Amino acid sequence: MQPGPELPAWLGFEMGDKERFLEKCGELAEYALSWDSPTVINHFDCDGITSGSIAVEALRRAGKKPKVLTLKKIDDDYINVNLVGKNELLFVDFGGTCKSIDQIKDAAIIDHHQTEGTKTLQANPQLHGFDGGREISSAGVAHLVFGVREDLAIVGAVGDVQAPLVSLNREILHEAEKKGTVEARLDLKAYGKNTRSLAVFLTYSDEPYLPGITGNEEASVALLEQAGLKNKPFETTYNDLPENEKSALRAAIVEYLSRSGFAGVSADLFGECYILKNQPEKSELRDASEFSTLLNACGRNGRFEVGMGVCLGEPGALDTAKEILAQHKKNLQLGIQYASKHTTDMGEFYLIDGRGQISDTIIGVVAGMIGTYRRDKPILALSIDEEGKIKVSGRAKEHMIKEGINLGMALKASAGAIGGVGGGHRQAAGASLPIGKTEEFLVLFGEKLCEQKTAQAP
Ligand SMILES: [Mn+2]
């Protein structure tokens, strides 16, 4: 047989060097498990809470009593002031870009964001040719490091908007399916399939946001009637329905959307859903997406310990988390109502100016929701953070990334040019701006997007 042509070097790089990456993961596990009194320092979002929980559970299983410090963000200033001089620190879901960690005596980093590398031991797929935005989350990396809680690895990836799972995420899923802890199924993605009555399920559907249905109970009930489910709106959950009624409801939603000119939304209606079979039936924790929503609500409301308590199965944590989520959903509903009326077409992108109206803790989620029906351009949303700076959240769709859009890079460049900071993933990124430079920033950002598309154009 003829030998095949030699693979070009870039192809090997594109596919990622899994062996080297796994080696790093193993090295990190050995190192962290050798510490006497470790502290896990993790990011506050769903992926940060799940990856932090995986580390805590693994360290506890090894007989340690890890301390936990959960933070909204980390930077060199914070580390220099608060952490240099301490030791045995495990940074999770951030830290990969912080050079000051190199000054800490015993430290290691689990991250998946774009990084130039650190002297400190770092398990990061980006350093081995994988895209941390799509192929694996920090929870996945933490799972590869410590070998426990594949269910949380899936929840973290879903929370970081990496579903449908591909590449390293998919390998973790297959492992979980073999163990019988997780099952993948194509279904409606909306929240509350196990826990909400049909009417509430539709009225409060925010991911995807259903124009004309979300926030409108009468319209939701009318839609259920059209689907032949008129006796059931307030008693039955989606998962209580027999298969034929489920499919009648799905068809009615699709038909409604195309009739009202939102056919594009249907693409976000269905997707691969991940059922966590080790979690109780009829509970939010049974569905990876609902689990992630619950954790995001805890994180965004500053109740990190509740989120981690849910992951680690601590008594009472789930009930508290549900209360936090109920309030959070109410805030989102108000945020999205405001945003849908205050979205401006800026040419290269849509701008939601939520300054003074939408909290910085939910602005990114709101941007994502508006993106479910404004699908042709990236969404950029503004809010004001605790320190009075302008917080920017950007969201883009897969087809824009194929056109060359990289929001992380665009925000890094345009915010950096006016004395702010920005970065993140291609499809989801953020920035923080000094006061008084917003107009200038918006112009630079639009130009950057234009450049990215031009550079990619054939
Ligand atoms: Mn993450």
Coordinates of C-alpha atoms and ligand atoms in Angstrom, one line a residue:
M1 CA 0.0 0.0 0.0
Q2 CA 1.2 3.5 -0.8
P3 CA 2.0 5.6 2.2
G4 CA -0.4 8.5 2.6
P5 CA 0.7 12.1 2.1
E6 CA 2.4 13.6 5.1
L7 CA 0.0 15.6 7.2
P8 CA 0.7 19.4 7.1
A9 CA 2.0 20.7 10.5
W10 CA -1.0 23.0 11.0
L11 CA -3.4 20.1 10.8
G12 CA -1.7 18.3 13.6
F13 CA -1.9 21.5 15.6
E14 CA -5.6 22.1 14.8
M15 CA -6.5 18.6 16.1
G16 CA -4.8 19.2 19.4
D17 CA -2.0 17.3 21.1
K18 CA -4.2 15.2 23.4
E19 CA -1.4 13.1 24.8
R20 CA 0.7 16.0 26.0
F21 CA -2.4 17.7 27.4
L22 CA -3.4 14.6 29.4
E23 CA 0.2 14.3 30.6
K24 CA -0.1 17.9 32.0
C25 CA -3.4 17.0 33.6
G26 CA -1.8 14.0 35.3
E27 CA 1.2 16.1 36.5
L28 CA -1.2 18.7 38.0
A29 CA -3.2 16.0 39.9
E30 CA -0.1 14.6 41.4
Y31 CA 1.2 18.0 42.4
A32 CA -2.1 19.3 43.9
L33 CA -2.9 16.1 45.7
S34 CA 0.5 16.3 47.4
W35 CA -0.3 19.6 49.2
D36 CA -1.2 19.6 52.9
S37 CA -3.7 22.4 53.1
P38 CA -4.8 23.5 49.6
T39 CA -7.0 26.4 48.7
V40 CA -9.2 26.2 45.6
I41 CA -9.7 29.6 44.0
N42 CA -12.4 29.5 41.4
H43 CA -14.4 31.6 39.1
F44 CA -18.1 32.3 40.1
D45 CA -20.0 31.1 37.0
C46 CA -21.4 27.7 36.4
D47 CA -18.2 26.3 34.9
G48 CA -16.1 27.8 37.7
I49 CA -18.4 26.4 40.4
T50 CA -18.5 22.9 38.8
S51 CA -14.7 22.8 38.2
G52 CA -14.1 24.1 41.7
S53 CA -16.4 21.4 43.1
I54 CA -14.6 18.7 41.2
A55 CA -11.3 19.8 42.7
V56 CA -12.8 20.1 46.2
E57 CA -14.4 16.6 45.9
A58 CA -11.1 15.1 44.7
L59 CA -9.0 16.8 47.4
R60 CA -11.5 15.7 50.1
R61 CA -11.5 12.1 48.8
A62 CA -7.7 12.3 49.2
G63 CA -8.2 13.2 52.9
K64 CA -7.6 17.0 52.6
K65 CA -9.7 19.8 53.9
P66 CA -9.5 22.3 51.1
K67 CA -10.4 25.9 51.6
V68 CA -12.5 27.7 48.9
L69 CA -12.3 31.2 47.6
T70 CA -14.7 32.1 44.8
L71 CA -14.2 35.3 42.9
K72 CA -16.0 37.2 40.1
K73 CA -12.7 38.0 38.4
I74 CA -9.0 37.9 39.0
D75 CA -6.1 40.0 37.8
D76 CA -2.5 40.7 38.7
D77 CA -3.4 43.5 41.0
Y78 CA -5.7 41.3 43.1
I79 CA -3.1 38.6 43.2
N80 CA -0.3 40.9 44.2
V81 CA -2.3 42.4 47.0
N82 CA -4.1 39.4 48.3
L83 CA -2.4 36.1 47.3
V84 CA 1.4 36.6 46.8
G85 CA 3.0 35.2 50.0
K86 CA 0.3 32.4 50.4
N87 CA 0.9 28.9 49.1
E88 CA -0.8 25.8 47.8
L89 CA -3.3 27.6 45.7
L90 CA -5.2 25.9 42.9
F91 CA -6.7 28.4 40.4
V92 CA -9.7 27.1 38.6
D93 CA -11.4 28.5 35.5
F94 CA -9.2 31.6 35.5
G95 CA -5.6 32.6 36.2
G96 CA -4.1 31.5 32.9
T97 CA -3.3 35.0 31.9
C98 CA -2.0 36.2 35.3
K99 CA 1.8 36.4 35.3
S100 CA 1.8 37.3 39.0
I101 CA 0.8 33.7 39.9
D102 CA 4.4 32.8 39.0
Q103 CA 5.5 34.5 42.2
I104 CA 3.4 32.2 44.4
K105 CA 5.4 29.3 45.8
D106 CA 3.1 26.4 45.3
A107 CA 0.4 27.1 42.7
A108 CA -1.2 25.4 39.8
I109 CA -3.8 26.5 37.2
I110 CA -6.7 24.7 35.6
D111 CA -8.1 27.0 32.8
H112 CA -9.4 26.9 29.3
H113 CA -9.3 30.5 28.2
Q114 CA -6.9 31.9 25.6
T115 CA -3.4 32.2 27.2
E116 CA 0.2 32.8 26.4
G117 CA 1.2 30.3 29.1
T118 CA 2.7 30.7 32.6
K119 CA 5.7 29.5 34.4
T120 CA 3.3 28.0 36.9
L121 CA 2.1 24.5 36.1
Q122 CA -1.1 25.0 34.0
A123 CA -3.5 22.4 32.6
N124 CA -5.0 24.3 29.7
P125 CA -6.2 22.8 26.4
Q126 CA -5.4 26.1 24.6
L127 CA -1.7 25.3 25.2
H128 CA -2.0 22.1 23.3
G129 CA -4.0 23.2 20.2
F130 CA -7.5 22.8 21.5
D131 CA -10.1 25.5 21.5
G132 CA -11.2 26.0 25.1
G133 CA -14.2 27.9 23.8
R134 CA -15.7 24.8 22.2
E135 CA -13.9 21.6 22.8
I136 CA -13.7 21.5 26.6
S137 CA -14.6 23.7 29.7
S138 CA -12.7 24.1 32.9
A139 CA -15.0 21.5 34.5
G140 CA -13.9 19.1 31.8
V141 CA -10.3 19.8 32.4
A142 CA -10.8 19.4 36.2
H143 CA -12.4 16.1 35.5
L144 CA -9.4 15.0 33.3
V145 CA -7.1 16.1 36.0
F146 CA -8.8 14.4 39.0
G147 CA -10.9 11.7 37.3
V148 CA -14.0 12.3 39.3
R149 CA -17.6 13.6 38.7
E150 CA -18.0 13.4 34.9
D151 CA -21.6 14.6 35.5
L152 CA -20.3 18.0 36.7
A153 CA -17.9 18.1 33.7
I154 CA -20.9 18.0 31.4
V155 CA -22.8 20.6 33.5
G156 CA -19.8 23.0 33.3
A157 CA -19.5 22.6 29.5
V158 CA -23.2 23.2 29.1
G159 CA -23.0 26.3 31.3
D160 CA -20.2 27.6 29.2
V161 CA -22.4 27.2 26.1
Q162 CA -20.4 24.4 24.6
A163 CA -23.4 22.1 23.8
P164 CA -23.7 20.2 21.5
L165 CA -20.6 18.6 23.0
V166 CA -17.8 17.9 20.6
S167 CA -14.1 16.8 20.7
L168 CA -12.8 16.4 24.3
N169 CA -16.2 17.2 25.8
R170 CA -17.7 14.4 23.6
E171 CA -15.1 11.9 24.9
I172 CA -16.1 12.8 28.4
L173 CA -19.7 12.3 27.5
H174 CA -19.0 8.9 26.0
E175 CA -17.2 7.8 29.2
A176 CA -20.2 9.0 31.3
E177 CA -22.6 7.1 29.0
K178 CA -20.6 4.0 29.4
K179 CA -20.7 4.4 33.2
G180 CA -24.5 5.0 33.0
T181 CA -24.3 8.4 34.7
V182 CA -25.3 10.6 31.7
E183 CA -27.5 10.1 28.7
A184 CA -27.7 12.4 25.6
R185 CA -31.0 13.0 23.9
L186 CA -32.4 15.4 21.3
D187 CA -35.2 17.5 22.8
L188 CA -36.6 20.9 23.5
K189 CA -34.0 23.0 25.4
A190 CA -36.3 25.2 27.5
Y191 CA -36.0 25.2 31.3
G192 CA -38.4 23.2 33.4
K193 CA -39.1 20.0 31.5
N194 CA -39.3 18.1 34.8
T195 CA -40.3 20.8 37.2
R196 CA -42.7 23.3 35.6
S197 CA -46.3 23.1 34.4
L198 CA -46.6 23.5 30.6
A199 CA -48.0 27.0 30.9
V200 CA -45.2 28.2 33.2
F201 CA -42.7 26.3 31.1
L202 CA -43.6 28.3 28.0
T203 CA -44.3 31.7 29.7
Y204 CA -40.9 31.6 31.3
S205 CA -39.0 30.2 28.4
D206 CA -36.0 32.6 28.1
E207 CA -33.4 30.4 26.6
P208 CA -34.6 30.3 23.9
Y209 CA -36.7 33.4 24.2
L210 CA -39.9 32.9 22.3
P211 CA -41.1 36.2 20.9
G212 CA -44.8 36.7 21.7
I213 CA -44.9 33.7 24.0
T214 CA -42.3 34.4 26.7
G215 CA -43.8 36.7 29.3
N216 CA -47.3 36.2 28.0
E217 CA -49.3 33.5 29.8
E218 CA -52.4 33.9 27.7
A219 CA -50.5 33.4 24.5
S220 CA -48.8 30.3 26.1
V221 CA -52.1 28.8 27.0
A222 CA -53.5 29.5 23.5
L223 CA -50.5 27.8 22.0
L224 CA -51.1 24.7 24.2
E225 CA -54.7 24.6 23.0
Q226 CA -53.6 24.7 19.4
A227 CA -51.4 21.7 20.2
G228 CA -54.4 19.9 21.6
L229 CA -53.3 20.1 25.2
K230 CA -56.0 22.4 26.5
N231 CA -56.8 20.4 29.6
K232 CA -53.3 20.3 30.8
P233 CA -51.7 23.7 31.0
F234 CA -51.3 24.0 34.8
E235 CA -51.1 20.4 35.9
T236 CA -48.7 18.6 33.7
T237 CA -45.0 18.9 33.0
Y238 CA -43.4 18.4 29.6
N239 CA -41.8 15.2 30.6
D240 CA -45.2 13.9 31.9
L241 CA -46.6 14.0 28.4
P242 CA -46.6 10.9 26.2
E243 CA -44.3 11.0 23.2
N244 CA -47.1 11.9 20.7
E245 CA -48.2 14.9 22.7
K246 CA -44.6 16.1 23.2
S247 CA -44.2 16.1 19.5
A248 CA -47.5 17.9 18.9
L249 CA -46.3 20.6 21.2
R250 CA -42.9 20.9 19.5
A251 CA -44.7 21.1 16.1
A252 CA -47.1 23.8 17.4
I253 CA -44.2 26.0 18.7
V254 CA -42.3 25.7 15.4
E255 CA -45.5 26.5 13.4
Y256 CA -46.2 29.5 15.7
L257 CA -42.6 30.9 15.2
S258 CA -42.7 30.6 11.4
R259 CA -46.2 32.2 11.2
S260 CA -45.0 35.1 13.3
G261 CA -41.8 35.7 11.3
F262 CA -39.3 34.2 13.7
A263 CA -38.6 30.9 11.9
G264 CA -34.9 31.4 12.8
V265 CA -35.6 30.9 16.5
S266 CA -36.5 27.3 15.8
A267 CA -32.8 26.6 15.4
D268 CA -32.3 27.3 19.1
L269 CA -35.4 25.4 20.2
F270 CA -34.0 21.9 19.9
G271 CA -30.7 20.5 20.8
E272 CA -28.9 17.8 22.5
C273 CA -29.9 17.6 26.2
Y274 CA -28.0 15.8 28.8
I275 CA -29.8 13.8 31.4
L276 CA -27.9 13.2 34.6
K277 CA -29.0 9.7 35.7
N278 CA -27.2 9.9 39.0
Q279 CA -29.4 12.8 40.1
P280 CA -33.0 12.5 41.4
E281 CA -35.9 12.4 38.9
K282 CA -38.3 15.3 38.9
S283 CA -35.5 17.6 40.0
E284 CA -33.6 20.5 38.3
L285 CA -30.4 18.5 38.7
R286 CA -31.6 15.8 36.4
D287 CA -31.0 18.0 33.3
A288 CA -27.5 19.4 32.7
S289 CA -28.9 22.6 31.3
E290 CA -31.2 23.2 34.2
F291 CA -28.5 22.3 36.7
S292 CA -26.3 24.9 35.0
T293 CA -29.0 27.6 35.2
L294 CA -29.3 26.9 38.9
L295 CA -25.6 27.3 39.4
N296 CA -25.4 30.5 37.3
A297 CA -28.2 32.0 39.4
C298 CA -26.3 31.2 42.6
G299 CA -23.1 32.6 41.2
R300 CA -24.5 35.8 39.8
N301 CA -26.2 36.5 43.0
G302 CA -23.1 36.1 45.0
R303 CA -24.2 32.8 46.7
F304 CA -21.2 30.8 45.5
E305 CA -21.3 28.5 48.5
V306 CA -24.9 27.4 47.7
G307 CA -23.9 26.5 44.2
M308 CA -21.0 24.4 45.4
G309 CA -23.2 22.9 48.1
V310 CA -25.6 21.7 45.3
C311 CA -22.7 20.2 43.4
L312 CA -21.4 18.4 46.4
G313 CA -24.8 17.2 47.5
E314 CA -25.0 19.1 50.8
P315 CA -28.3 19.0 52.6
G316 CA -30.6 22.0 52.1
A317 CA -28.5 23.5 49.3
L318 CA -30.9 22.6 46.5
D319 CA -33.9 24.3 48.2
T320 CA -31.9 27.5 48.8
A321 CA -30.7 27.4 45.2
K322 CA -34.3 27.2 43.9
E323 CA -35.3 30.3 45.9
I324 CA -32.3 32.2 44.4
L325 CA -33.2 31.0 40.9
A326 CA -36.9 32.2 41.3
Q327 CA -35.8 35.7 42.0
H328 CA -33.1 35.6 39.4
K329 CA -35.6 34.6 36.7
K330 CA -37.8 37.5 37.7
N331 CA -34.9 39.9 37.2
L332 CA -34.1 38.4 33.9
Q333 CA -37.6 38.8 32.7
L334 CA -37.4 42.5 33.5
G335 CA -34.0 42.8 31.9
I336 CA -35.0 41.2 28.7
Q337 CA -38.2 43.3 28.4
Y338 CA -36.0 46.4 28.6
A339 CA -33.4 45.1 26.3
S340 CA -35.8 44.1 23.6
K341 CA -37.1 47.7 23.4
H342 CA -33.6 49.2 23.6
T343 CA -31.6 47.4 21.0
T344 CA -29.8 49.6 18.3
D345 CA -28.5 48.4 15.0
M346 CA -24.9 49.7 14.9
G347 CA -24.1 48.3 11.4
E348 CA -21.6 45.6 12.3
F349 CA -23.4 44.6 15.5
Y350 CA -26.4 45.2 17.7
L351 CA -26.0 47.3 20.8
I352 CA -28.1 46.9 24.0
D353 CA -27.5 49.8 26.2
G354 CA -28.5 48.6 29.6
R355 CA -26.5 51.1 31.7
G356 CA -28.4 52.0 34.8
Q357 CA -31.2 49.6 33.8
I358 CA -29.9 46.0 33.7
S359 CA -27.6 44.7 36.4
D360 CA -24.0 43.7 35.3
T361 CA -24.6 40.3 36.8
I362 CA -27.2 39.4 34.2
I363 CA -26.3 41.5 31.2
G364 CA -24.4 38.7 29.5
V365 CA -27.4 36.3 29.8
V366 CA -29.7 39.0 28.5
A367 CA -27.4 39.5 25.5
G368 CA -27.5 35.8 24.8
M369 CA -31.3 35.8 24.9
I370 CA -31.6 38.7 22.5
G371 CA -29.2 36.8 20.3
T372 CA -31.7 34.0 20.0
Y373 CA -33.8 36.0 17.7
R374 CA -31.4 38.7 16.4
R375 CA -29.3 36.2 14.6
D376 CA -27.5 38.1 11.8
K377 CA -24.9 40.0 13.8
P378 CA -23.0 39.9 17.1
I379 CA -24.7 41.4 20.2
L380 CA -22.9 43.8 22.4
A381 CA -24.5 44.8 25.7
L382 CA -23.4 47.5 28.2
S383 CA -24.0 47.8 31.9
I384 CA -22.4 49.4 34.9
D385 CA -20.4 47.3 37.4
E386 CA -19.9 47.7 41.2
E387 CA -16.9 49.9 40.7
G388 CA -18.8 52.2 38.3
K389 CA -16.9 51.1 35.3
I390 CA -18.7 50.2 32.0
K391 CA -19.0 46.4 31.7
V392 CA -19.3 45.0 28.1
S393 CA -20.7 41.6 27.2
G394 CA -20.5 40.2 23.7
R395 CA -22.2 37.2 22.1
A396 CA -21.9 35.8 18.6
K397 CA -23.4 32.8 16.7
E398 CA -21.5 29.9 15.2
H399 CA -22.0 31.1 11.6
M400 CA -20.3 34.5 12.5
I401 CA -17.3 32.7 13.9
K402 CA -17.0 30.8 10.5
E403 CA -16.9 34.3 8.9
G404 CA -13.9 35.2 11.0
I405 CA -15.5 36.9 14.0
N406 CA -13.5 36.5 17.3
L407 CA -15.2 38.6 20.0
G408 CA -12.4 37.9 22.5
M409 CA -9.8 39.4 20.3
A410 CA -12.0 42.2 19.1
L411 CA -12.8 43.3 22.6
K412 CA -9.2 42.9 23.8
A413 CA -8.0 45.2 21.0
S414 CA -10.8 47.8 21.1
A415 CA -11.1 48.0 24.9
G416 CA -7.3 48.0 25.2
A417 CA -7.0 51.0 22.8
I418 CA -9.0 53.2 25.2
G419 CA -7.4 52.1 28.4
G420 CA -9.8 49.3 29.3
V421 CA -9.4 45.5 29.3
G422 CA -11.2 42.8 27.3
G423 CA -11.0 39.2 26.2
G424 CA -12.6 35.8 26.4
H425 CA -13.8 33.4 23.7
R426 CA -14.6 33.8 20.1
Q427 CA -18.4 33.5 20.7
A428 CA -18.7 34.9 24.2
A429 CA -16.4 37.6 25.6
G430 CA -16.4 40.7 27.8
A431 CA -14.6 43.9 28.6
S432 CA -14.4 46.6 31.2
L433 CA -14.1 50.3 30.1
P434 CA -13.1 53.5 31.8
I435 CA -15.9 56.1 32.0
G436 CA -16.3 58.6 29.1
K437 CA -14.7 56.5 26.3
T438 CA -17.7 54.4 25.3
E439 CA -18.4 56.1 22.0
E440 CA -14.8 55.8 20.9
F441 CA -14.8 52.2 22.0
L442 CA -17.9 51.3 20.0
V443 CA -16.4 52.7 16.8
L444 CA -13.2 50.8 17.3
F445 CA -15.1 47.6 18.1
G446 CA -17.1 47.9 14.9
E447 CA -14.0 48.5 12.8
K448 CA -12.3 45.4 14.4
L449 CA -15.3 43.2 13.5
C450 CA -15.1 44.5 10.0
E451 CA -11.4 43.8 9.8
Q452 CA -11.9 40.2 11.1
K453 CA -14.4 39.4 8.4
T454 CA -12.3 41.0 5.7
A455 CA -9.3 39.0 6.8
Q456 CA -11.3 35.8 6.6
A457 CA -13.0 36.6 3.2
P458 CA -11.9 34.3 0.4
Ligands
MN1 MN -15.1 28.4 31.9

